[in-house]
Tab-separated table of N, CA and C in Angstrom:
chain	number	residue	atom	x	y	z
A	267	MET	N	-191.363	211.250	11.935
A	267	MET	CA	-192.727	210.764	11.858
A	267	MET	C	-193.357	211.308	10.564
A	268	PRO	N	-193.965	210.437	9.732
A	268	PRO	CA	-194.545	210.910	8.466
A	268	PRO	C	-195.825	211.701	8.724
A	269	PRO	N	-196.127	212.629	7.829
A	269	PRO	CA	-197.373	213.403	8.007
A	269	PRO	C	-198.587	212.489	7.813
A	270	PRO	N	-199.691	212.854	8.412
A	270	PRO	CA	-200.900	212.026	8.262
A	270	PRO	C	-201.379	212.040	6.808
A	271	PRO	N	-202.026	210.983	6.394
A	271	PRO	CA	-202.509	210.947	5.007
A	271	PRO	C	-203.610	211.980	4.800
A	272	PRO	N	-203.737	212.473	3.569
A	272	PRO	CA	-204.794	213.471	3.308
A	272	PRO	C	-206.170	212.820	3.442
A	273	PRO	N	-207.178	213.620	3.764
A	273	PRO	CA	-208.527	213.059	3.893
A	273	PRO	C	-209.016	212.576	2.527
A	274	PRO	N	-209.919	211.618	2.509
A	274	PRO	CA	-210.431	211.139	1.217
A	274	PRO	C	-211.246	212.231	0.526
A	275	PRO	N	-211.258	212.237	-0.802
A	275	PRO	CA	-212.043	213.262	-1.499
A	275	PRO	C	-213.532	213.047	-1.238
A	276	PRO	N	-214.317	214.137	-1.237
A	276	PRO	CA	-215.752	213.984	-0.978
A	276	PRO	C	-216.431	213.267	-2.135
A	277	LYS	N	-217.471	212.540	-1.802
A	277	LYS	CA	-218.250	211.870	-2.837
A	277	LYS	C	-219.091	212.931	-3.557
A	278	PRO	N	-219.139	212.898	-4.901
A	278	PRO	CA	-219.777	213.993	-5.628
A	278	PRO	C	-221.261	214.173	-5.338
A	279	PHE	N	-221.990	213.104	-5.047
A	279	PHE	CA	-223.421	213.267	-4.802
A	279	PHE	C	-223.715	213.557	-3.342
A	280	ILE	N	-222.981	212.953	-2.438
A	280	ILE	CA	-223.259	213.079	-1.011
A	280	ILE	C	-222.748	214.411	-0.449
A	281	HIS	N	-221.641	214.926	-0.978
A	281	HIS	CA	-221.040	216.136	-0.417
A	281	HIS	C	-221.992	217.339	-0.390
A	282	PRO	N	-222.713	217.673	-1.475
A	282	PRO	CA	-223.618	218.834	-1.378
A	282	PRO	C	-224.693	218.661	-0.321
A	283	ILE	N	-225.170	217.442	-0.132
A	283	ILE	CA	-226.229	217.211	0.857
A	283	ILE	C	-225.682	217.385	2.263
A	284	THR	N	-224.533	216.755	2.555
A	284	THR	CA	-223.965	216.898	3.899
A	284	THR	C	-223.512	218.326	4.146
A	285	HIS	N	-223.054	219.012	3.107
A	285	HIS	CA	-222.619	220.398	3.273
A	285	HIS	C	-223.804	221.299	3.605
A	286	ALA	N	-224.929	221.080	2.934
A	286	ALA	CA	-226.088	221.943	3.160
A	286	ALA	C	-226.681	221.742	4.540
A	287	PHE	N	-226.692	220.513	5.044
A	287	PHE	CA	-227.355	220.265	6.308
A	287	PHE	C	-226.416	220.286	7.503
A	288	HIS	N	-225.113	220.135	7.278
A	288	HIS	CA	-224.183	220.127	8.404
A	288	HIS	C	-223.193	221.289	8.332
A	289	GLY	N	-222.519	221.442	7.202
A	289	GLY	CA	-221.470	222.442	7.102
A	289	GLY	C	-221.982	223.868	7.101
A	290	CYS	N	-223.039	224.128	6.352
A	290	CYS	CA	-223.513	225.505	6.218
A	290	CYS	C	-224.246	226.001	7.453
A	291	PHE	N	-224.916	225.118	8.166
A	291	PHE	CA	-225.639	225.543	9.351
A	291	PHE	C	-224.814	225.339	10.623
A	292	ASN	N	-223.516	225.215	10.475
A	292	ASN	CA	-222.641	225.130	11.623
A	292	ASN	C	-222.393	226.562	12.097
A	293	PHE	N	-223.161	227.009	13.083
A	293	PHE	CA	-223.102	228.403	13.498
A	293	PHE	C	-221.844	228.728	14.289
A	294	ARG	N	-221.120	227.720	14.767
A	294	ARG	CA	-219.840	228.006	15.396
A	294	ARG	C	-218.800	228.352	14.340
A	295	ARG	N	-218.892	227.688	13.182
A	295	ARG	CA	-217.951	227.963	12.109
A	295	ARG	C	-218.335	229.229	11.341
A	296	HIS	N	-219.630	229.438	11.150
A	296	HIS	CA	-220.137	230.622	10.451
A	296	HIS	C	-221.008	231.416	11.416
A	297	PRO	N	-220.414	232.246	12.255
A	297	PRO	CA	-221.254	232.982	13.204
A	297	PRO	C	-222.172	233.952	12.459
A	298	THR	N	-223.434	233.917	12.792
A	298	THR	CA	-224.414	234.796	12.155
A	298	THR	C	-225.281	235.410	13.223
A	299	LYS	N	-225.958	236.445	12.837
A	299	LYS	CA	-226.972	237.019	13.708
A	299	LYS	C	-228.323	236.755	13.062
A	300	PRO	N	-229.345	236.506	13.839
A	300	PRO	CA	-230.650	236.221	13.246
A	300	PRO	C	-231.196	237.447	12.518
A	301	PRO	N	-232.164	237.247	11.612
A	301	PRO	CA	-232.739	238.393	10.913
A	301	PRO	C	-233.365	239.373	11.890
A	302	VAL	N	-233.349	240.625	11.491
A	302	VAL	CA	-233.860	241.680	12.361
A	302	VAL	C	-235.363	241.504	12.579
A	303	ASN	N	-236.088	241.294	11.506
A	303	ASN	CA	-237.528	241.168	11.592
A	303	ASN	C	-237.905	239.697	11.364
A	304	ARG	N	-238.180	238.979	12.433
A	304	ARG	CA	-238.470	237.549	12.307
A	304	ARG	C	-239.799	237.289	11.604
A	305	LEU	N	-240.765	238.167	11.759
A	305	LEU	CA	-242.048	237.983	11.083
A	305	LEU	C	-241.875	238.102	9.566
A	306	ALA	N	-241.099	239.088	9.129
A	306	ALA	CA	-240.848	239.237	7.694
A	306	ALA	C	-240.064	238.042	7.154
A	307	TYR	N	-239.098	237.551	7.930
A	307	TYR	CA	-238.329	236.374	7.522
A	307	TYR	C	-239.252	235.171	7.370
A	308	THR	N	-240.130	234.948	8.334
A	308	THR	CA	-241.054	233.816	8.278
A	308	THR	C	-241.995	233.942	7.092
A	309	ARG	N	-242.485	235.150	6.837
A	309	ARG	CA	-243.392	235.365	5.709
A	309	ARG	C	-242.706	235.068	4.377
A	310	VAL	N	-241.476	235.527	4.205
A	310	VAL	CA	-240.730	235.289	2.966
A	310	VAL	C	-240.441	233.805	2.798
A	311	ILE	N	-240.022	233.145	3.865
A	311	ILE	CA	-239.655	231.731	3.784
A	311	ILE	C	-240.877	230.866	3.499
A	312	LEU	N	-241.999	231.138	4.142
A	312	LEU	CA	-243.202	230.348	3.876
A	312	LEU	C	-243.725	230.571	2.460
A	313	ALA	N	-243.637	231.806	1.963
A	313	ALA	CA	-244.052	232.072	0.584
A	313	ALA	C	-243.147	231.354	-0.405
A	314	LYS	N	-241.842	231.353	-0.131
A	314	LYS	CA	-240.916	230.643	-1.012
A	314	LYS	C	-241.162	229.136	-0.973
A	315	LEU	N	-241.483	228.602	0.199
A	315	LEU	CA	-241.770	227.178	0.307
A	315	LEU	C	-243.003	226.812	-0.522
A	316	LEU	N	-244.049	227.590	-0.390
A	316	LEU	CA	-245.277	227.311	-1.126
A	316	LEU	C	-245.086	227.479	-2.628
A	317	LEU	N	-244.524	228.613	-3.041
A	317	LEU	CA	-244.448	228.921	-4.466
A	317	LEU	C	-243.358	228.148	-5.190
A	318	GLU	N	-242.247	227.892	-4.528
A	318	GLU	CA	-241.139	227.245	-5.234
A	318	GLU	C	-241.153	225.729	-5.064
A	319	VAL	N	-241.318	225.226	-3.867
A	319	VAL	CA	-241.259	223.775	-3.666
A	319	VAL	C	-242.561	223.119	-4.121
A	320	CYS	N	-243.677	223.564	-3.557
A	320	CYS	CA	-244.962	222.994	-3.968
A	320	CYS	C	-245.289	223.368	-5.410
A	321	GLY	N	-244.906	224.558	-5.828
A	321	GLY	CA	-245.154	224.980	-7.210
A	321	GLY	C	-244.376	224.162	-8.218
A	322	ALA	N	-243.171	223.755	-7.884
A	322	ALA	CA	-242.373	222.943	-8.806
A	322	ALA	C	-242.991	221.571	-8.982
A	323	SER	N	-243.398	220.949	-7.895
A	323	SER	CA	-244.050	219.640	-8.005
A	323	SER	C	-245.377	219.754	-8.752
A	324	GLY	N	-246.133	220.787	-8.458
A	324	GLY	CA	-247.407	220.996	-9.150
A	324	GLY	C	-247.229	221.318	-10.619
A	325	ALA	N	-246.151	222.008	-10.957
A	325	ALA	CA	-245.892	222.323	-12.368
A	325	ALA	C	-245.606	221.058	-13.160
A	326	ILE	N	-244.834	220.163	-12.575
A	326	ILE	CA	-244.555	218.890	-13.248
A	326	ILE	C	-245.841	218.074	-13.376
A	327	TRP	N	-246.617	218.027	-12.318
A	327	TRP	CA	-247.846	217.245	-12.324
A	327	TRP	C	-248.859	217.801	-13.323
A	328	GLY	N	-249.067	219.108	-13.318
A	328	GLY	CA	-250.066	219.708	-14.212
A	328	GLY	C	-249.643	219.698	-15.668
A	329	SER	N	-248.397	220.013	-15.933
A	329	SER	CA	-247.957	220.063	-17.328
A	329	SER	C	-247.837	218.668	-17.931
A	330	SER	N	-247.651	217.649	-17.108
A	330	SER	CA	-247.563	216.290	-17.651
A	330	SER	C	-248.906	215.832	-18.209
A	331	GLU	N	-249.988	216.321	-17.656
A	331	GLU	CA	-251.301	215.958	-18.205
A	331	GLU	C	-251.545	216.660	-19.534
A	332	ILE	N	-251.023	217.859	-19.676
A	332	ILE	CA	-251.173	218.582	-20.941
A	332	ILE	C	-250.485	217.839	-22.069
A	333	PHE	N	-249.332	217.264	-21.776
A	333	PHE	CA	-248.536	216.586	-22.805
A	333	PHE	C	-248.812	215.080	-22.852
A	334	PHE	N	-250.004	214.648	-22.410
A	334	PHE	CA	-250.480	213.266	-22.505
A	334	PHE	C	-249.582	212.268	-21.774
A	335	LEU	N	-248.925	212.666	-20.708
A	335	LEU	CA	-248.061	211.745	-19.972
A	335	LEU	C	-248.787	211.028	-18.837
A	336	ARG	N	-249.987	211.484	-18.494
A	336	ARG	CA	-250.734	210.877	-17.393
A	336	ARG	C	-251.996	210.184	-17.876
A	337	ASP	N	-251.999	209.682	-19.093
A	337	ASP	CA	-253.204	209.054	-19.627
A	337	ASP	C	-253.376	207.606	-19.164
A	338	THR	N	-252.310	206.964	-18.735
A	338	THR	CA	-252.398	205.574	-18.280
A	338	THR	C	-252.054	205.516	-16.792
A	339	PRO	N	-252.465	204.452	-16.103
A	339	PRO	CA	-252.095	204.328	-14.681
A	339	PRO	C	-250.578	204.254	-14.466
A	340	LEU	N	-249.871	203.583	-15.378
A	340	LEU	CA	-248.412	203.522	-15.257
A	340	LEU	C	-247.797	204.907	-15.455
A	341	GLY	N	-248.291	205.643	-16.449
A	341	GLY	CA	-247.805	207.010	-16.670
A	341	GLY	C	-248.082	207.911	-15.486
A	342	ASN	N	-249.232	207.704	-14.865
A	342	ASN	CA	-249.596	208.477	-13.676
A	342	ASN	C	-248.600	208.239	-12.549
A	343	GLU	N	-248.224	206.990	-12.324
A	343	GLU	CA	-247.280	206.672	-11.256
A	343	GLU	C	-245.873	207.173	-11.571
A	344	ILE	N	-245.466	207.091	-12.820
A	344	ILE	CA	-244.138	207.590	-13.202
A	344	ILE	C	-244.062	209.094	-13.001
A	345	VAL	N	-245.103	209.799	-13.424
A	345	VAL	CA	-245.111	211.260	-13.261
A	345	VAL	C	-245.164	211.634	-11.787
A	346	ARG	N	-245.851	210.845	-10.979
A	346	ARG	CA	-245.890	211.111	-9.531
A	346	ARG	C	-244.492	211.020	-8.928
A	347	ILE	N	-243.719	210.015	-9.331
A	347	ILE	CA	-242.350	209.862	-8.834
A	347	ILE	C	-241.475	211.010	-9.302
A	348	VAL	N	-241.617	211.401	-10.572
A	348	VAL	CA	-240.825	212.515	-11.108
A	348	VAL	C	-241.187	213.817	-10.388
A	349	ALA	N	-242.479	214.045	-10.145
A	349	ALA	CA	-242.904	215.272	-9.458
A	349	ALA	C	-242.364	215.311	-8.028
A	350	MET	N	-242.348	214.167	-7.343
A	350	MET	CA	-241.781	214.138	-5.994
A	350	MET	C	-240.277	214.364	-6.021
A	351	PHE	N	-239.593	213.815	-7.014
A	351	PHE	CA	-238.150	214.019	-7.143
A	351	PHE	C	-237.832	215.490	-7.402
A	352	VAL	N	-238.596	216.124	-8.275
A	352	VAL	CA	-238.395	217.557	-8.534
A	352	VAL	C	-238.696	218.362	-7.274
A	353	GLY	N	-239.709	217.955	-6.515
A	353	GLY	CA	-240.005	218.620	-5.249
A	353	GLY	C	-238.860	218.523	-4.266
A	354	VAL	N	-238.194	217.373	-4.209
A	354	VAL	CA	-237.036	217.204	-3.318
A	354	VAL	C	-235.893	218.107	-3.771
A	355	ILE	N	-235.635	218.166	-5.061
A	355	ILE	CA	-234.575	219.036	-5.578
A	355	ILE	C	-234.880	220.495	-5.252
A	356	PHE	N	-236.126	220.914	-5.452
A	356	PHE	CA	-236.478	222.297	-5.157
A	356	PHE	C	-236.516	222.554	-3.659
A	357	PHE	N	-236.765	221.539	-2.833
A	357	PHE	CA	-236.661	221.730	-1.389
A	357	PHE	C	-235.208	221.965	-0.986
A	358	TYR	N	-234.299	221.240	-1.599
A	358	TYR	CA	-232.873	221.466	-1.343
A	358	TYR	C	-232.490	222.901	-1.731
A	359	ARG	N	-232.985	223.338	-2.891
A	359	ARG	CA	-232.735	224.716	-3.332
A	359	ARG	C	-233.353	225.706	-2.347
A	360	PHE	N	-234.571	225.449	-1.877
A	360	PHE	CA	-235.239	226.296	-0.898
A	360	PHE	C	-234.432	226.365	0.397
A	361	TRP	N	-233.932	225.211	0.853
A	361	TRP	CA	-233.138	225.160	2.078
A	361	TRP	C	-231.900	226.040	1.939
A	362	TRP	N	-231.258	225.968	0.785
A	362	TRP	CA	-230.051	226.770	0.526
A	362	TRP	C	-230.377	228.265	0.571
A	363	HIS	N	-231.470	228.659	-0.064
A	363	HIS	CA	-231.860	230.070	-0.066
A	363	HIS	C	-232.289	230.532	1.324
A	364	ALA	N	-232.984	229.683	2.047
A	364	ALA	CA	-233.415	230.055	3.401
A	364	ALA	C	-232.216	230.275	4.302
A	365	LYS	N	-231.207	229.432	4.154
A	365	LYS	CA	-229.996	229.575	4.943
A	365	LYS	C	-229.311	230.910	4.652
A	366	HIS	N	-229.166	231.240	3.379
A	366	HIS	CA	-228.516	232.495	3.026
A	366	HIS	C	-229.357	233.699	3.423
A	367	TYR	N	-230.668	233.580	3.322
A	367	TYR	CA	-231.526	234.677	3.753
A	367	TYR	C	-231.391	234.895	5.254
A	368	TYR	N	-231.283	233.802	6.007
A	368	TYR	CA	-231.117	233.906	7.453
A	368	TYR	C	-229.761	234.502	7.801
A	369	GLN	N	-228.705	234.067	7.093
A	369	GLN	CA	-227.362	234.507	7.435
A	369	GLN	C	-227.054	235.914	6.953
A	370	HIS	N	-227.541	236.267	5.766
A	370	HIS	CA	-227.125	237.531	5.161
A	370	HIS	C	-228.247	238.550	5.023
A	371	ASP	N	-229.465	238.191	5.418
A	371	ASP	CA	-230.610	239.095	5.340
A	371	ASP	C	-230.854	239.596	3.924
A	372	GLN	N	-230.627	238.738	2.942
A	372	GLN	CA	-230.952	239.076	1.560
A	372	GLN	C	-231.471	237.831	0.871
A	373	ASP	N	-232.162	238.028	-0.244
A	373	ASP	CA	-232.932	236.954	-0.841
A	373	ASP	C	-232.097	235.944	-1.613
A	374	PHE	N	-231.108	236.359	-2.346
A	374	PHE	CA	-230.340	235.436	-3.182
A	374	PHE	C	-228.959	235.243	-2.586
A	375	PRO	N	-228.438	234.030	-2.610
A	375	PRO	CA	-227.125	233.807	-1.993
A	375	PRO	C	-226.027	234.587	-2.709
A	376	PRO	N	-225.196	235.275	-1.965
A	376	PRO	CA	-224.108	236.009	-2.605
A	376	PRO	C	-223.066	235.045	-3.160
A	377	LEU	N	-222.468	235.403	-4.274
A	377	LEU	CA	-221.419	234.590	-4.877
A	377	LEU	C	-220.079	235.256	-4.645
A	378	LYS	N	-219.109	234.448	-4.309
A	378	LYS	CA	-217.767	234.982	-4.128
A	378	LYS	C	-217.219	235.411	-5.480
A	379	GLU	N	-216.363	236.386	-5.478
A	379	GLU	CA	-215.827	236.911	-6.735
A	379	GLU	C	-214.984	235.882	-7.469
A	380	HIS	N	-214.206	235.102	-6.759
A	380	HIS	CA	-213.314	234.134	-7.402
A	380	HIS	C	-213.712	232.706	-7.043
A	381	HIS	N	-214.985	232.414	-7.102
A	381	HIS	CA	-215.465	231.082	-6.785
A	381	HIS	C	-215.311	230.194	-8.008
A	382	ARG	N	-214.969	228.927	-7.808
A	382	ARG	CA	-214.705	228.040	-8.944
A	382	ARG	C	-215.961	227.704	-9.737
A	383	ARG	N	-217.134	227.798	-9.121
A	383	ARG	CA	-218.381	227.520	-9.832
A	383	ARG	C	-219.185	228.795	-10.028
A	384	LYS	N	-218.501	229.902	-10.219
A	384	LYS	CA	-219.183	231.191	-10.267
A	384	LYS	C	-220.208	231.257	-11.379
A	385	TRP	N	-219.939	230.698	-12.538
A	385	TRP	CA	-220.853	230.834	-13.659
A	385	TRP	C	-221.727	229.608	-13.838
A	386	LYS	N	-221.265	228.427	-13.455
A	386	LYS	CA	-222.039	227.211	-13.694
A	386	LYS	C	-223.249	227.105	-12.765
A	387	LEU	N	-223.031	227.313	-11.490
A	387	LEU	CA	-224.095	227.098	-10.521
A	387	LEU	C	-225.267	228.067	-10.696
A	388	PRO	N	-225.036	229.374	-10.794
A	388	PRO	CA	-226.184	230.263	-10.981
A	388	PRO	C	-226.899	230.025	-12.310
A	389	PHE	N	-226.134	229.714	-13.369
A	389	PHE	CA	-226.754	229.473	-14.660
A	389	PHE	C	-227.707	228.291	-14.577
A	390	LEU	N	-227.238	227.191	-14.027
A	390	LEU	CA	-228.066	225.998	-13.912
A	390	LEU	C	-229.260	226.239	-12.995
A	391	GLN	N	-229.019	226.866	-11.881
A	391	GLN	CA	-230.084	227.089	-10.908
A	391	GLN	C	-231.153	228.026	-11.453
A	392	VAL	N	-230.743	229.135	-12.037
A	392	VAL	CA	-231.710	230.128	-12.498
A	392	VAL	C	-232.518	229.607	-13.671
A	393	PHE	N	-231.869	229.026	-14.667
A	393	PHE	CA	-232.605	228.622	-15.851
A	393	PHE	C	-233.415	227.353	-15.634
A	394	ALA	N	-232.952	226.441	-14.792
A	394	ALA	CA	-233.763	225.264	-14.487
A	394	ALA	C	-234.998	225.659	-13.683
A	395	SER	N	-234.830	226.565	-12.733
A	395	SER	CA	-235.995	226.989	-11.956
A	395	SER	C	-236.955	227.810	-12.801
A	396	LYS	N	-236.454	228.614	-13.722
A	396	LYS	CA	-237.348	229.360	-14.617
A	396	LYS	C	-238.131	228.415	-15.517
A	397	LEU	N	-237.478	227.376	-16.038
A	397	LEU	CA	-238.177	226.418	-16.887
A	397	LEU	C	-239.293	225.727	-16.115
A	398	VAL	N	-238.984	225.245	-14.938
A	398	VAL	CA	-239.991	224.500	-14.182
A	398	VAL	C	-241.076	225.422	-13.645
A	399	LEU	N	-240.679	226.521	-12.987
A	399	LEU	CA	-241.663	227.352	-12.301
A	399	LEU	C	-242.451	228.250	-13.242
A	400	GLU	N	-241.819	228.806	-14.250
A	400	GLU	CA	-242.520	229.755	-15.116
A	400	GLU	C	-243.141	229.093	-16.341
A	401	VAL	N	-242.379	228.267	-17.045
A	401	VAL	CA	-242.902	227.678	-18.279
A	401	VAL	C	-243.881	226.549	-17.966
A	402	LEU	N	-243.395	225.515	-17.278
A	402	LEU	CA	-244.276	224.398	-16.957
A	402	LEU	C	-245.346	224.808	-15.946
A	403	GLY	N	-244.992	225.699	-15.020
A	403	GLY	CA	-245.969	226.168	-14.047
A	403	GLY	C	-247.076	226.988	-14.675
A	404	GLY	N	-246.742	227.802	-15.681
A	404	GLY	CA	-247.771	228.576	-16.382
A	404	GLY	C	-248.728	227.680	-17.139
A	405	ALA	N	-248.176	226.664	-17.806
A	405	ALA	CA	-249.032	225.721	-18.529
A	405	ALA	C	-249.919	224.949	-17.560
A	406	GLY	N	-249.331	224.480	-16.455
A	406	GLY	CA	-250.121	223.755	-15.461
A	406	GLY	C	-251.166	224.628	-14.789
A	407	ALA	N	-250.864	225.903	-14.621
A	407	ALA	CA	-251.836	226.814	-13.999
A	407	ALA	C	-253.048	227.031	-14.912
A	408	ILE	N	-252.825	227.216	-16.196
A	408	ILE	CA	-253.941	227.375	-17.132
A	408	ILE	C	-254.789	226.098	-17.157
A	409	TRP	N	-254.116	224.956	-17.188
A	409	TRP	CA	-254.823	223.674	-17.239
A	409	TRP	C	-255.653	223.471	-15.972
A	410	GLY	N	-255.067	223.689	-14.819
A	410	GLY	CA	-255.782	223.485	-13.562
A	410	GLY	C	-256.882	224.508	-13.334
A	411	CYS	N	-256.630	225.750	-13.698
A	411	CYS	CA	-257.624	226.806	-13.504
A	411	CYS	C	-258.840	226.577	-14.402
A	412	SER	N	-258.593	226.122	-15.631
A	412	SER	CA	-259.723	225.874	-16.531
A	412	SER	C	-260.608	224.741	-16.011
A	413	GLU	N	-260.015	223.792	-15.313
A	413	GLU	CA	-260.824	222.725	-14.720
A	413	GLU	C	-261.522	223.208	-13.456
A	414	ALA	N	-260.847	224.027	-12.672
A	414	ALA	CA	-261.409	224.481	-11.391
A	414	ALA	C	-262.640	225.362	-11.593
A	415	VAL	N	-262.626	226.202	-12.604
A	415	VAL	CA	-263.771	227.099	-12.835
A	415	VAL	C	-264.738	226.518	-13.865
A	416	THR	N	-264.624	225.230	-14.125
A	416	THR	CA	-265.487	224.441	-15.002
A	416	THR	C	-265.574	224.980	-16.429
A	417	LEU	N	-264.489	225.535	-16.942
A	417	LEU	CA	-264.448	225.928	-18.352
A	417	LEU	C	-264.052	224.748	-19.229
A	418	ARG	N	-263.308	223.815	-18.679
A	418	ARG	CA	-262.841	222.668	-19.452
A	418	ARG	C	-263.746	221.477	-19.182
A	419	ASN	N	-264.167	220.828	-20.267
A	419	ASN	CA	-264.963	219.611	-20.153
A	419	ASN	C	-264.516	218.637	-21.235
A	420	ALA	N	-265.241	217.539	-21.413
A	420	ALA	CA	-264.816	216.505	-22.361
A	420	ALA	C	-264.873	216.984	-23.805
A	421	THR	N	-265.743	217.935	-24.120
A	421	THR	CA	-265.871	218.372	-25.514
A	421	THR	C	-264.771	219.340	-25.938
A	422	ASN	N	-264.251	220.154	-25.020
A	422	ASN	CA	-263.239	221.148	-25.405
A	422	ASN	C	-261.878	220.894	-24.755
A	423	LYS	N	-261.629	219.671	-24.365
A	423	LYS	CA	-260.385	219.337	-23.669
A	423	LYS	C	-259.159	219.574	-24.542
A	424	PHE	N	-259.240	219.225	-25.828
A	424	PHE	CA	-258.089	219.384	-26.713
A	424	PHE	C	-257.739	220.860	-26.915
A	425	SER	N	-258.743	221.717	-27.082
A	425	SER	CA	-258.452	223.147	-27.280
A	425	SER	C	-257.820	223.751	-26.023
A	426	TRP	N	-258.205	223.260	-24.828
A	426	TRP	CA	-257.570	223.751	-23.608
A	426	TRP	C	-256.136	223.250	-23.488
A	427	ARG	N	-255.869	222.037	-24.001
A	427	ARG	CA	-254.472	221.541	-24.029
A	427	ARG	C	-253.612	222.444	-24.884
A	428	VAL	N	-254.111	222.814	-26.040
A	428	VAL	CA	-253.357	223.686	-26.953
A	428	VAL	C	-253.144	225.054	-26.307
A	429	ALA	N	-254.171	225.600	-25.688
A	429	ALA	CA	-254.046	226.913	-25.043
A	429	ALA	C	-253.045	226.874	-23.894
A	430	ALA	N	-253.102	225.838	-23.078
A	430	ALA	CA	-252.195	225.740	-21.940
A	430	ALA	C	-250.757	225.534	-22.417
A	431	ALA	N	-250.564	224.722	-23.438
A	431	ALA	CA	-249.207	224.512	-23.963
A	431	ALA	C	-248.684	225.786	-24.610
A	432	ALA	N	-249.526	226.552	-25.258
A	432	ALA	CA	-249.092	227.807	-25.890
A	432	ALA	C	-248.717	228.851	-24.827
A	433	VAL	N	-249.476	228.915	-23.748
A	433	VAL	CA	-249.163	229.871	-22.682
A	433	VAL	C	-247.872	229.484	-21.998
A	434	GLY	N	-247.694	228.176	-21.762
A	434	GLY	CA	-246.471	227.692	-21.094
A	434	GLY	C	-245.296	227.853	-21.986
C-alpha cells in the first residue's frame, strides 16, 4: 500500500492568520497555566490594546493630515481605509503578544534559538511598530494636541504642521 500523499503547503497569507487564531490557542497542544495575577494581566492587555492598536490607527490618521493627505474628500476616505488596515495589522500583532503574555507570563514573545525567521520577524515587527507608533504617533500627537488646547487655528496652521513634522 503506498504512503498517503503529503499535505498541501500552507497558503502564505492565510497560514499566519489561521495559526494565530487556531494553532497557537490550541491549549490541548500547548498546555499553559493562566497568569498568576489576572488583574495585572488585564491591565497590561488593555493598555497595549489602547496604546498599540488604537494608537497605530490614530497615528496614521493624525500624521496624514500633517502631510496634506486629507485635504480632499477622496484623500480622507483613502486615509481612513489605510488607517483601518494598519489597525487590523496591529490588532493581529496585539493578539500575538497577548497570547504569549498569557502563556509565558512575559511581555515579548520568546524566540527559539534556531528558528528560521529568527532575525527577519523581530526586525520587521520592531522597526515597523516604532515607525508607526513613535514617529508618526509623535507627529499626530503634536498635531491633535495643538488643536485640542486651541493653540492651532487658521492663521498658524502651517507653522504647527512644520513643528509636528519636525517632532515626528
